[in-house]
Coordinates of C-alpha atoms in Angstrom, one line a residue:
M1 CA -15.6 3.1 -13.1
Q2 CA -12.6 0.9 -13.4
V3 CA -9.5 1.1 -11.2
R4 CA -7.2 2.0 -14.2
E5 CA -9.1 5.3 -14.6
L6 CA -8.2 6.4 -11.0
M7 CA -4.9 4.6 -10.3
N8 CA -1.6 6.3 -10.3
P9 CA 0.7 4.5 -12.7
G10 CA 3.9 6.3 -11.5
V11 CA 4.7 4.2 -8.4
V12 CA 7.9 4.4 -6.5
T13 CA 9.0 0.9 -5.4
V14 CA 11.7 -0.6 -3.3
E15 CA 13.5 -3.9 -3.7
P16 CA 13.3 -6.6 -1.0
S17 CA 17.1 -6.5 -0.4
S18 CA 17.1 -2.6 0.1
S19 CA 17.5 -1.4 3.6
A20 CA 14.8 -0.1 5.8
A21 CA 16.7 3.2 6.0
L22 CA 16.6 3.5 2.1
A23 CA 12.8 2.7 2.3
A24 CA 12.3 5.5 4.9
R25 CA 14.2 8.0 2.7
L26 CA 12.0 7.1 -0.3
L27 CA 8.9 7.4 1.8
S28 CA 10.0 10.9 2.9
R29 CA 11.3 12.1 -0.4
H30 CA 8.2 11.1 -2.2
N31 CA 5.8 12.1 0.6
V32 CA 4.1 8.7 0.7
G33 CA 3.2 6.3 3.5
A34 CA 3.7 3.0 1.8
L35 CA 5.9 1.5 -0.9
P36 CA 5.3 -1.6 -3.0
V37 CA 8.2 -4.1 -2.6
C38 CA 9.1 -5.4 -6.1
G39 CA 12.0 -7.3 -7.7
G40 CA 13.6 -6.1 -10.9
D41 CA 10.8 -8.0 -12.7
R42 CA 8.1 -5.6 -11.2
K43 CA 6.5 -8.6 -9.5
L44 CA 4.9 -7.6 -6.3
K45 CA 6.6 -9.2 -3.2
G46 CA 5.0 -7.1 -0.5
M47 CA 4.4 -3.6 0.9
V48 CA 6.3 -1.6 3.5
T49 CA 4.9 1.3 5.4
D50 CA 6.4 3.9 7.6
R51 CA 4.7 2.1 10.5
D52 CA 6.4 -1.1 9.5
I53 CA 9.8 0.6 9.7
I54 CA 9.0 2.1 13.1
L55 CA 7.4 -0.9 14.7
R56 CA 9.3 -3.8 13.2
C57 CA 12.7 -2.2 12.9
V58 CA 13.2 0.9 15.0
A59 CA 11.1 -0.1 18.1
A60 CA 12.7 -3.6 17.8
E61 CA 16.1 -1.8 18.2
D62 CA 17.3 -3.1 14.9
D63 CA 19.5 -0.9 12.7
P64 CA 17.5 0.4 9.8
A65 CA 20.7 0.6 7.7
Q66 CA 21.2 -3.1 8.2
T67 CA 17.6 -4.3 8.2
P68 CA 16.5 -5.5 4.7
V69 CA 13.0 -4.6 3.7
K70 CA 12.0 -8.2 3.2
D71 CA 12.4 -8.6 7.0
I72 CA 9.8 -6.0 7.9
M73 CA 7.4 -5.8 4.9
T74 CA 3.9 -7.2 4.8
R75 CA 3.9 -10.3 2.6
R76 CA 1.0 -11.1 0.3
P77 CA -0.7 -7.6 0.5
A78 CA -4.2 -7.2 -0.9
S79 CA -4.1 -6.0 -4.4
I80 CA -6.4 -5.4 -7.3
G81 CA -6.5 -5.6 -11.1
P82 CA -6.8 -2.5 -13.3
G83 CA -10.0 -3.7 -14.9
E84 CA -11.8 -4.2 -11.5
D85 CA -14.6 -1.8 -10.4
C86 CA -13.5 1.0 -8.1
R87 CA -16.3 -0.1 -5.7
T88 CA -14.6 -3.4 -5.3
A89 CA -11.4 -1.5 -4.4
G90 CA -13.2 0.3 -1.6
E91 CA -14.5 -2.8 -0.2
L92 CA -11.1 -4.4 -0.3
M93 CA -9.5 -1.4 1.4
A94 CA -12.1 -1.6 4.2
R95 CA -11.9 -5.4 4.6
H96 CA -8.0 -5.4 4.7
Q97 CA -7.8 -2.1 6.7
V98 CA -5.5 -0.4 4.1
R99 CA -5.6 3.0 2.5
R100 CA -3.6 2.0 -0.6
L101 CA -3.9 -1.0 -3.0
P102 CA -1.2 -2.0 -5.4
V103 CA -2.6 -2.6 -8.9
V104 CA -1.3 -5.8 -10.5
E105 CA -1.7 -7.1 -13.9
E106 CA -0.3 -10.4 -15.0
G107 CA 1.5 -10.6 -11.7
K108 CA 3.3 -7.2 -12.3
L109 CA 2.8 -3.9 -10.5
V110 CA 1.2 -1.4 -12.9
G111 CA 0.0 1.3 -10.5
I112 CA -1.3 2.1 -7.0
L113 CA -4.8 3.2 -5.9
S114 CA -5.3 5.2 -2.8
L115 CA -8.3 6.1 -0.7
G116 CA -7.7 9.6 -1.7
D117 CA -8.0 8.6 -5.4
L118 CA -11.3 7.0 -4.7
A119 CA -12.4 10.1 -2.9
K120 CA -11.7 12.3 -5.9
C121 CA -14.5 10.5 -7.9
P122 CA -17.9 12.1 -7.1
A123 CA -19.6 8.8 -8.0
L124 CA -17.5 6.9 -5.5
D125 CA -17.3 9.4 -2.6
M126 CA -19.7 7.4 -0.4
E127 CA -17.6 4.2 -0.9
A128 CA -14.4 6.1 0.0
A129 CA -16.0 7.6 3.1
G130 CA -17.3 4.1 4.1
A131 CA -13.9 2.5 3.6
L132 CA -12.2 5.3 5.6
S133 CA -14.9 5.0 8.4
E134 CA -14.2 1.2 8.6
I135 CA -10.5 1.6 8.7
S136 CA -10.6 4.4 11.3
E137 CA -13.0 2.5 13.5
N138 CA -10.8 -0.6 13.6
I139 CA -7.7 1.6 14.4
V140 CA -9.5 3.2 17.3
R141 CA -10.7 -0.2 18.6
K142 CA -7.0 -1.6 18.5
K143 CA -5.7 1.2 20.7

């Protein structure tokens, strides 16, 4: 099964110059844990998570209203193409310890694939479970 069959094409994004406070509001409003960071051209510049905002901004005692997303985002995030196999996506998620992969085609964001999306496919439930297990194990080890 290809990534395009499971990905969500309706992705909420944030611009690099937007404030961390705006990113936090978007995360809350859309009930998501990560936002792709894109310019007006839809080219993927990075990813920002709720954890990035807390650790790289709030815990650092920076003002979220004055801190641009570009200062706290993860640059060069793992991504995948829409024509790639979903098993490859699960392997990437496990290797990079992420639960969401931006889907990029010709340099532009076209969707996002979550671990939950992989888990919905009965043929891939073992890959999703394996990826989650690897991600969770590494989180526990880091504590």
